[in-house]
Structures are given as structure tokens and as C-alpha cells.
XYZ file of C-alpha atoms in Angstrom:
492
model
C 56.785 -2.476 -130.853
C 56.178 1.169 -130.466
C 52.374 0.686 -131.967
C 52.011 -2.239 -129.481
C 52.946 -0.189 -126.481
C 50.867 2.788 -127.393
C 47.644 0.528 -127.633
C 48.477 -1.622 -124.796
C 49.258 1.706 -122.514
C 45.639 2.992 -123.742
C 43.879 -0.213 -122.824
C 45.598 -0.136 -119.615
C 44.724 3.797 -118.738
C 41.270 3.197 -119.687
C 40.611 -0.243 -117.589
C 42.183 1.968 -114.371
C 40.130 4.931 -115.349
C 37.041 3.245 -115.265
C 37.484 1.136 -111.822
C 38.537 4.449 -110.126
C 35.661 6.157 -111.628
C 33.129 3.634 -110.692
C 34.455 2.743 -107.016
C 34.408 6.396 -106.492
C 30.827 6.881 -107.419
C 29.655 3.857 -105.756
C 31.277 5.351 -102.811
C 29.850 8.627 -102.853
C 26.262 6.726 -102.388
C 27.196 4.601 -99.567
C 24.624 5.443 -96.617
C 25.164 3.240 -93.305
C 21.372 3.371 -92.192
C 19.867 1.007 -89.701
C 16.599 0.560 -88.969
C 17.052 -1.417 -86.131
C 14.396 -1.258 -83.031
C 17.485 -1.509 -80.498
C 19.365 1.421 -82.413
C 16.624 3.708 -82.258
C 16.088 3.238 -78.511
C 19.772 3.700 -77.894
C 19.554 6.790 -80.037
C 16.646 8.193 -77.992
C 18.344 6.953 -74.505
C 21.701 8.930 -75.116
C 19.602 11.983 -76.090
C 17.289 11.840 -73.071
C 20.668 11.149 -70.711
C 22.576 13.952 -72.140
C 19.983 16.561 -72.135
C 21.417 19.767 -70.325
C 24.953 18.367 -70.136
C 27.871 19.792 -71.659
C 30.648 18.164 -73.079
C 29.374 14.823 -71.656
C 28.491 13.060 -74.667
C 31.207 10.488 -74.442
C 30.681 9.917 -70.980
C 26.960 9.136 -71.905
C 27.547 6.849 -74.456
C 30.274 4.845 -72.212
C 27.620 4.529 -69.769
C 25.004 3.429 -71.912
C 27.517 0.688 -73.224
C 28.789 -0.368 -70.116
C 25.243 -0.907 -68.864
C 24.343 -2.929 -71.828
C 27.399 -5.323 -71.467
C 26.541 -5.821 -67.986
C 29.964 -4.205 -66.800
C 30.741 -1.477 -64.847
C 32.178 2.295 -65.487
C 35.207 4.148 -63.900
C 34.838 7.911 -63.657
C 38.139 9.566 -63.194
C 38.488 13.615 -62.270
C 37.765 16.115 -59.769
C 34.366 16.594 -58.063
C 31.528 18.499 -59.544
C 31.996 17.056 -63.122
C 28.245 15.356 -63.209
C 29.662 11.975 -62.290
C 26.729 10.790 -59.894
C 24.191 12.933 -61.997
C 25.084 10.078 -64.692
C 24.323 7.357 -62.855
C 21.331 8.780 -61.338
C 19.886 9.471 -64.866
C 20.883 5.778 -65.739
C 18.743 4.428 -63.157
C 15.743 6.678 -63.863
C 15.949 5.419 -67.784
C 15.950 1.593 -66.794
C 13.816 2.303 -63.650
C 16.029 0.039 -61.626
C 16.627 0.142 -57.838
C 19.142 2.780 -57.120
C 22.225 3.281 -54.461
C 24.364 5.869 -53.907
C 27.522 6.227 -51.063
C 30.492 8.322 -50.540
C 33.175 6.150 -49.134
C 35.760 7.316 -46.654
C 39.067 5.577 -45.162
C 36.777 5.329 -42.030
C 33.737 3.341 -43.782
C 32.328 0.182 -42.602
C 30.617 -2.641 -44.407
C 27.332 -1.649 -42.995
C 27.199 1.368 -45.151
C 27.583 -0.428 -48.198
C 25.875 -3.985 -47.712
C 23.095 -3.136 -45.009
C 23.313 -3.508 -41.139
C 23.333 -6.469 -39.104
C 19.943 -8.227 -38.282
C 19.277 -8.135 -34.698
C 16.762 -10.800 -34.852
C 19.765 -12.743 -36.962
C 21.782 -12.128 -34.063
C 19.606 -13.449 -31.435
C 19.281 -16.886 -33.259
C 23.073 -17.278 -33.922
C 23.020 -16.001 -37.342
C 25.374 -13.411 -38.971
C 23.230 -11.816 -41.529
C 22.384 -8.404 -43.128
C 19.274 -6.756 -43.991
C 20.415 -5.710 -47.563
C 17.039 -4.179 -48.562
C 17.812 -0.801 -49.893
C 21.434 -1.299 -50.208
C 24.080 -2.323 -52.756
C 23.251 -6.181 -52.816
C 19.803 -5.085 -54.092
C 20.270 -2.579 -56.370
C 20.430 -2.346 -60.077
C 22.352 0.786 -60.596
C 24.434 1.835 -58.018
C 26.988 4.981 -57.604
C 30.104 4.612 -55.210
C 32.125 7.978 -54.946
C 35.643 7.789 -53.871
C 35.480 4.059 -54.420
C 39.347 3.496 -53.826
C 38.729 4.457 -50.127
C 37.512 0.731 -49.824
C 39.206 -0.891 -46.801
C 39.909 -4.625 -46.599
C 36.609 -5.341 -44.552
C 34.724 -3.858 -47.486
C 37.086 -5.139 -50.787
C 36.431 -8.736 -50.484
C 32.284 -8.542 -50.828
C 32.669 -5.885 -53.397
C 34.810 -7.892 -55.650
C 32.579 -10.567 -55.482
C 29.540 -8.563 -55.852
C 30.927 -6.643 -59.158
C 32.101 -9.781 -60.568
C 30.341 -12.642 -60.014
C 26.721 -10.718 -58.992
C 26.941 -12.667 -55.723
C 26.818 -11.531 -52.193
C 27.428 -13.523 -49.238
C 25.040 -13.011 -46.525
C 25.560 -15.148 -43.590
C 25.753 -18.851 -44.496
C 23.642 -18.019 -47.603
C 25.234 -16.870 -51.231
C 22.636 -14.781 -52.802
C 22.376 -13.519 -56.180
C 22.374 -9.744 -56.853
C 20.481 -7.715 -59.431
C 23.600 -5.362 -59.833
C 23.258 -4.203 -63.662
C 25.946 -1.642 -63.559
C 27.938 0.069 -60.933
C 29.253 3.917 -61.593
C 32.526 4.093 -59.632
C 34.304 7.142 -59.231
C 37.436 8.535 -57.733
C 39.784 11.854 -57.674
C 42.649 9.708 -58.089
C 44.394 6.505 -59.208
C 44.361 3.649 -56.646
C 47.606 3.761 -54.804
C 47.626 0.239 -53.251
C 48.402 -3.108 -54.953
C 45.325 -4.614 -52.900
C 43.357 -2.471 -54.778
C 44.397 -3.714 -58.106
C 41.792 -6.278 -58.232
C 39.063 -3.808 -57.532
C 40.494 -1.435 -60.405
C 40.385 -4.245 -62.670
C 36.821 -4.895 -62.242
C 35.902 -1.772 -64.083
C 35.877 -2.766 -68.193
C 35.667 0.710 -69.182
C 37.210 3.717 -67.561
C 37.117 7.525 -68.283
C 38.724 10.676 -67.141
C 36.315 13.425 -66.752
C 37.477 16.980 -67.027
C 35.673 20.563 -66.299
C 33.690 22.047 -68.625
C 35.924 23.888 -71.253
C 36.458 27.539 -70.955
C 34.463 28.008 -74.429
C 31.384 26.275 -72.766
C 31.595 28.340 -69.646
C 28.909 30.752 -71.534
C 26.495 27.896 -71.649
C 27.194 26.613 -68.445
C 26.561 29.947 -66.814
C 23.062 30.135 -68.975
C 21.850 26.911 -67.934
C 22.650 27.214 -64.078
C 20.213 30.602 -64.567
C 17.620 28.401 -65.992
C 18.365 29.937 -69.920
C 18.752 26.678 -71.280
C 19.751 27.112 -75.189
C 18.166 24.813 -77.716
C 21.857 23.536 -77.997
C 21.367 21.794 -74.539
C 18.366 19.716 -75.433
C 20.604 16.884 -76.326
C 23.545 15.051 -78.119
C 23.425 14.959 -81.848
C 23.375 11.275 -82.669
C 24.115 9.950 -86.215
C 20.840 8.170 -87.549
C 22.149 7.569 -91.594
C 25.498 8.587 -93.013
C 27.514 10.898 -90.977
C 28.166 11.292 -87.370
C 26.310 13.939 -85.650
C 24.003 14.556 -88.265
C 20.003 13.627 -88.020
C 17.508 12.328 -90.515
C 17.085 15.925 -92.052
C 21.020 16.414 -92.277
C 21.143 19.661 -89.894
C 21.368 18.323 -86.356
C 20.218 15.622 -84.125
C 17.075 13.708 -85.311
C 13.688 13.841 -83.716
C 14.219 11.687 -80.444
C 11.507 8.866 -80.406
C 9.514 8.406 -77.119
C 10.790 4.781 -76.557
C 14.186 4.489 -74.670
C 15.787 1.512 -73.517
C 14.034 -0.933 -71.127
C 15.458 -3.148 -68.529
C 14.740 -5.887 -70.771
C 17.150 -4.368 -73.348
C 19.679 -4.255 -70.764
C 19.451 -7.596 -69.404
C 19.426 -9.218 -72.532
C 21.451 -7.297 -75.335
C 24.633 -8.806 -74.457
C 23.526 -12.243 -74.896
C 21.783 -11.569 -78.182
C 24.947 -9.821 -79.316
C 27.120 -12.732 -78.681
C 25.179 -15.151 -81.084
C 24.403 -12.220 -83.632
C 27.691 -10.446 -84.349
C 30.547 -11.949 -85.970
C 34.220 -10.892 -85.222
C 35.996 -10.613 -88.580
C 39.812 -11.941 -88.897
C 40.935 -8.422 -89.879
C 39.589 -7.182 -86.228
C 41.058 -10.120 -84.624
C 44.481 -9.521 -85.913
C 43.952 -5.945 -85.115
C 43.216 -7.047 -81.358
C 46.161 -9.308 -81.285
C 48.613 -6.819 -82.758
C 47.491 -4.207 -80.268
C 47.828 -6.361 -77.022
C 51.519 -7.355 -77.975
C 52.260 -3.890 -78.718
C 51.015 -2.638 -75.718
C 52.595 -5.123 -73.568
C 55.788 -5.689 -75.296
C 56.721 -2.323 -77.305
C 55.421 0.500 -74.842
C 57.224 1.969 -72.109
C 56.109 1.553 -69.750
C 54.252 -1.746 -70.664
C 50.554 -1.711 -70.608
C 49.553 -5.282 -68.960
C 45.860 -6.261 -70.367
C 44.684 -9.555 -68.521
C 43.050 -12.281 -70.374
C 40.138 -11.523 -69.015
C 40.056 -7.931 -69.796
C 41.041 -9.108 -73.557
C 37.933 -11.423 -73.852
C 35.470 -9.105 -72.174
C 36.755 -6.391 -74.537
C 35.925 -8.598 -77.680
C 32.378 -8.974 -76.368
C 31.857 -5.347 -75.634
C 32.643 -4.771 -79.447
C 30.163 -7.175 -80.203
C 27.721 -5.459 -77.994
C 28.427 -2.303 -79.585
C 27.944 -3.333 -82.996
C 24.538 -5.240 -82.224
C 23.196 -1.827 -80.535
C 24.321 -0.124 -83.635
C 22.388 -2.357 -85.920
C 25.163 -4.357 -87.202
C 26.122 -7.985 -87.393
C 29.609 -7.652 -87.626
C 32.292 -5.871 -85.706
C 34.615 -3.352 -87.637
C 37.890 -1.988 -87.137
C 36.750 1.396 -86.405
C 34.756 0.160 -83.349
C 38.213 -0.958 -81.848
C 38.632 2.863 -81.459
C 36.629 2.312 -77.690
C 39.636 0.447 -76.641
C 41.189 3.870 -75.443
C 38.424 3.258 -72.750
C 39.402 -0.201 -71.715
C 43.333 -0.931 -72.065
C 45.710 0.937 -70.200
C 46.089 1.517 -66.691
C 46.740 5.225 -66.388
C 44.721 8.422 -67.535
C 47.184 9.011 -70.257
C 47.332 5.325 -71.642
C 44.023 5.983 -73.660
C 45.915 8.390 -76.051
C 48.610 5.644 -76.409
C 45.906 3.271 -77.060
C 43.786 5.217 -79.579
C 47.086 6.145 -81.633
C 48.138 2.524 -82.236
C 44.467 1.315 -83.321
C 44.946 4.308 -85.515
C 48.211 3.316 -87.020
C 47.098 -0.248 -87.460
C 43.918 0.483 -89.462
C 46.031 2.914 -91.558
C 48.943 0.654 -92.009
C 47.318 -2.020 -94.425
C 49.640 -4.723 -94.672
C 47.603 -6.364 -97.303
C 49.364 -3.798 -100.123
C 52.928 -4.896 -99.178
C 51.628 -8.573 -100.038
C 49.978 -7.508 -103.052
C 53.151 -5.896 -104.280
C 54.833 -9.384 -103.624
C 52.569 -11.182 -105.475
C 52.859 -8.907 -108.393
C 56.475 -9.113 -108.349
C 56.423 -12.760 -108.242
C 53.850 -12.847 -111.365
C 55.875 -10.519 -112.865
C 59.055 -12.929 -112.839
C 56.958 -15.631 -113.846
C 55.367 -13.823 -116.979
C 59.064 -12.992 -118.179
C 59.948 -16.468 -117.945
C 56.974 -17.455 -119.935
C 57.725 -14.580 -122.590
C 61.641 -15.048 -122.891
C 62.254 -16.927 -125.779
C 58.468 -17.384 -126.927
C 58.616 -21.220 -125.615
C 55.435 -20.740 -123.575
C 52.182 -22.509 -124.835
C 48.655 -21.255 -124.665
C 47.623 -23.115 -121.553
C 50.699 -22.019 -119.639
C 49.925 -18.184 -120.367
C 46.372 -18.600 -119.809
C 46.925 -20.131 -116.354
C 49.457 -16.948 -115.799
C 46.479 -14.713 -117.178
C 44.022 -16.330 -114.797
C 46.149 -15.600 -111.832
C 46.788 -12.070 -112.762
C 43.066 -11.653 -113.125
C 42.481 -12.808 -109.791
C 45.169 -9.895 -108.500
C 43.075 -7.508 -110.312
C 39.976 -8.301 -108.511
C 41.780 -8.355 -105.217
C 43.617 -4.731 -105.795
C 39.831 -3.514 -107.453
C 38.362 -4.645 -104.019
C 40.786 -2.711 -101.953
C 40.554 0.516 -103.882
C 36.657 0.208 -103.456
C 37.085 -0.045 -99.874
C 39.776 2.795 -99.704
C 37.443 5.005 -101.816
C 34.503 4.239 -99.664
C 36.450 6.019 -96.623
C 38.138 8.612 -98.845
C 35.106 10.073 -101.109
C 32.071 12.035 -100.220
C 31.852 12.987 -96.647
C 34.255 10.173 -95.830
C 34.598 7.374 -93.299
C 30.755 6.620 -93.500
C 31.004 3.835 -91.333
C 33.100 5.578 -88.578
C 30.521 8.582 -88.718
C 27.168 6.367 -88.750
C 28.824 4.851 -85.305
C 26.311 5.429 -82.168
C 29.372 5.157 -80.191
C 31.725 7.618 -81.378
C 31.376 11.537 -80.399
C 31.633 14.204 -83.439
C 34.915 15.380 -82.179
C 36.583 11.557 -81.909
C 35.359 11.148 -85.330
C 36.921 14.222 -86.600
C 40.245 13.498 -84.913
C 40.338 9.945 -86.353
C 39.552 11.294 -89.892
C 42.346 13.764 -89.596
C 44.750 11.056 -88.472
C 43.689 8.303 -91.182
C 43.016 10.329 -94.107
C 46.802 11.085 -95.040
C 47.718 7.668 -94.907
C 44.615 5.986 -96.609
C 45.265 8.664 -99.165
C 48.561 7.448 -99.897
C 47.522 3.897 -99.768
C 44.792 4.671 -102.506
C 47.578 5.846 -105.009
C 49.722 3.033 -104.188
C 46.763 0.570 -104.925
C 46.034 2.608 -108.407
C 49.726 2.020 -109.205
C 49.519 -1.910 -108.657
C 46.195 -1.725 -110.714
C 48.137 -0.339 -113.367
C 50.678 -2.584 -113.530
C 48.489 -5.863 -113.088
C 46.255 -4.745 -115.918
C 49.688 -4.401 -118.080
C 50.621 -7.908 -116.924
C 47.045 -9.191 -117.966
C 47.084 -7.431 -121.176
C 50.676 -8.505 -122.517
C 49.815 -12.061 -121.623
C 46.688 -11.530 -123.578
C 48.539 -10.077 -126.849
C 49.978 -12.448 -129.272
C 53.689 -12.519 -130.160
C 54.354 -10.489 -126.995
C 58.022 -10.436 -125.958
C 60.198 -10.005 -122.761
C 61.625 -6.373 -124.369
C 58.027 -5.365 -124.554
C 57.313 -6.016 -120.918
C 60.694 -4.123 -119.717
C 59.671 -1.292 -122.178
C 56.214 -1.178 -120.590
C 57.321 -1.684 -116.930
C 60.592 -0.894 -116.533
C 60.870 -0.424 -112.926
C 59.831 -3.818 -112.411
C 61.870 -5.338 -114.891
C 64.884 -3.787 -113.192
C 63.738 -5.720 -110.064
C 63.124 -8.769 -111.597
C 66.786 -8.607 -113.361
C 68.430 -7.420 -110.055
C 66.996 -10.839 -108.269
C 68.257 -12.804 -111.213
C 71.620 -11.538 -110.674
C 71.509 -11.983 -106.953
C 70.738 -15.547 -107.123
C 73.575 -16.154 -110.006
């Protein structure tokens, strides 16, 4: 028995070492690079919009994503933080009609939707001259949007959601692509909740940090440093690394066109799949936010559905045909009702990604197979067919664990988290924070997978050994045998 234990242990250690080495080496070679023309145009657009702006890379990405989804962006923060500048740059990029207005509590509908037509009134028609106003704009910026009164609110809600404007007795289609709303404060009145919900993506904008004030002063003085030419965008394996690995890639001349903004969302819905793992994450996240958070974060069905579609657009623009769990980090800008809710959403997404419930299921399967093997070997009455059937099931478990180990190795080896780093929509600071949060738990998970893999290989080796007995299995896996014996005792 001692000789048999030595031989089987050596075979198992060798098999596990081969799997670990192969997966780790393969993980170091992984590079997520896309040659999608749409992705190249998005990269060029991000860098063009961010040129000369400090600490606005997240806002630039969110603005482009909102426009590609034909949704609206809300920017919360103090004045003088480049909120209106971003919307002007988007209008310049896509070449659409631009409208901008500052609302006050005394604003009237004419300021947004155009003055009443004098000729129309002469003919008993209550119509507006909308040319040059919000109903004919493709990109708009409305500052202090929560100052909108009830006279403005009803028309604004229909315009934002349905892209329709009631002008007299006619309902006209509005070409609005994206409206950027800005405010210094959250809405206080309940009648503004519907307007607040119309903004799928929300972002709190802060002042330039103290560490960047030197660059801001140089920029104001017309002394633009080379670091202000644009935001570095991942073009291959690694966020923030260009094709040469030393900074932003060479910006292509072609940027996003109006056709891209109009048709990307429709193309994404048909081309991008949402796997079950992402759907499970989304449902778990919504249930947690509404049932377990204090105070609860209400997520409407409409917002939930639109968030799924937004993730499809993000993946499609990134040159992928499938949404990943890391795309769900964008939901910190979608779910939640208060500015500080975003951090709670992000933390929960990271917890769900790192939790890996499949490991617990794999251990339960291993326990079941261990008990079956013990029963087959006890007394030596099991036939070859039964042993072969059990060995086949153990082989399936080994394959599953090897695949799980390969997935974890792809995140932990080399630069680490290549899918996350290659995403267009995650800023370098966001990636660094996510990696720091995920690495400890995933490292522990990989160790658990290797331990389970060793035990599964041991089961397979024992089942394939002629004359193997239950005491042999007890000597090889004493911990599992104690669990098995405890379970038998409990049943008795």
C-alpha cells in the first residue's frame, strides 16, 4: 500500500503540475486585440474629445457611450468643470445641430422649444418656430436642468424618451441624439423624479485634483505639455498602453460619424450575446440593491433593460461579440439614485465577480463522487463497468476544474486581467482599483481550484488502479474520508 500511495501521489502531482504550468503559460500569451473599424474610430474619438482636458477621461468615455446608445448623460458637479465643453466637443465630432441653454426657475418654454409663431396665431394655430431650438437639435446641453418647471417638464420628458415633440396639433419626430444635462445639486421635488430617470448614465464631476493644478496652470497659460494631447486608450493587451507599449497609440484620422451614432445600437443588439453569467450577475445585483442595501436603491424595469442594451453597445464598440462580467462595472454610472451610490454598486459588482459560486458547486460534486468511489471500493464487489462510469464522471469534473483554473490564470498571470485592461470604457485608474480589489480573492480561488483538481485526479487514479481499496483512498484523502464518514454517521 505504501508503494501504491507513493506511485499514485507522484502521478497526481505530475498531472496537476502539467495543468498549472500549461494554463499559466497560455495565460501569459493572451492578448485581447481587435481590428474592428468601429473600435478604431471610438479610440480616435476618445482621444480627440479629451485633448487638452485634465482628469476627464471617464466623462469622455461615458459621453461617447451615451451617444452610441442614443441615451442621455447627466453630469452633477460645481460650475467650471468642463461640463458644457464636453457636449460642444461631441457636437463638433458628429457634425450635428447643437443647442445650449441655462435654465432658471423663471425659464419659459419658449427658451427651449422656440417662440410662438405669429402667423400661426393669426390662423388660430398654436405652433412654435422650432428651428434652432431643442426640437431640431441633435446634440444639446441644458445647464441646471432640474430648474425646469411644470410648463417645460411635460414636453421635455416626451422629447427625451420618445424623441417626439408636440407642436400644435402635430407630433413631430425630433432628431435628438444625446442630451447632456448638468446640475449643481440633486433634484429635490418628486415631480422631477421622472426627468432624473430619463438620464441612463449619471456621473459626478469634481474639480481638477491638487496634483494636477500645475498642468492646469500651464494649460491656461497656453503651454500645453505633451501629456495633455489626449487620453491613452488600450489598443491591445493592457489599458492605457498603445501599440508600442509606451503610451497612447497613434490616433487615426477617422473618428466616429453621425451614421455610427445612429446605427451602432441597432447593430449591437443583433450581434452581441449576453451570457448566462452576466445575466446572473445583473439579477443578483438588482436584488441586492433593492432588498439588502440601506437605504434601498430602486432600479426600474426600464432602467434595467436599458442597462443590458448599453452593455451590448459597449461590447460591440469594443470589437467583441459577447458581454463580459467586467463590462458590468459600468453600472456604477447607471444604477443608484444618489452620488455616493456608485461606489456601492461598483463594490457589489466586484464582490459578485470575485465570489465564484461555481467553486462551491464543484466541491459538492467532488464530495458526491468521493462517496460513490468509497462505496464502489468497499468490499471490492464493484464491476469494471461501474468503475469506468465513475471514472468518466470524475474525468468530467477534472475537465471543468482545468477550465476554471485556465480562466483564473488568464486574470492573474502576466500583466493580469487582460480583458479588463483592454476595455475602451474603463479608465486606467478604474482598472487599477478593480485589479486591486479582485486579485486577493481570485488568488485564493485559484489555490482552491488547484486543491480540488489534485483531489479529483486522485479519485481518477484510484478508480483506474486494479485492486484499489477504500483504505487506500482513506490514506490518500483523509480529510474527505472524514467528511464522508461523518455524513454516513449522521444518516445512521
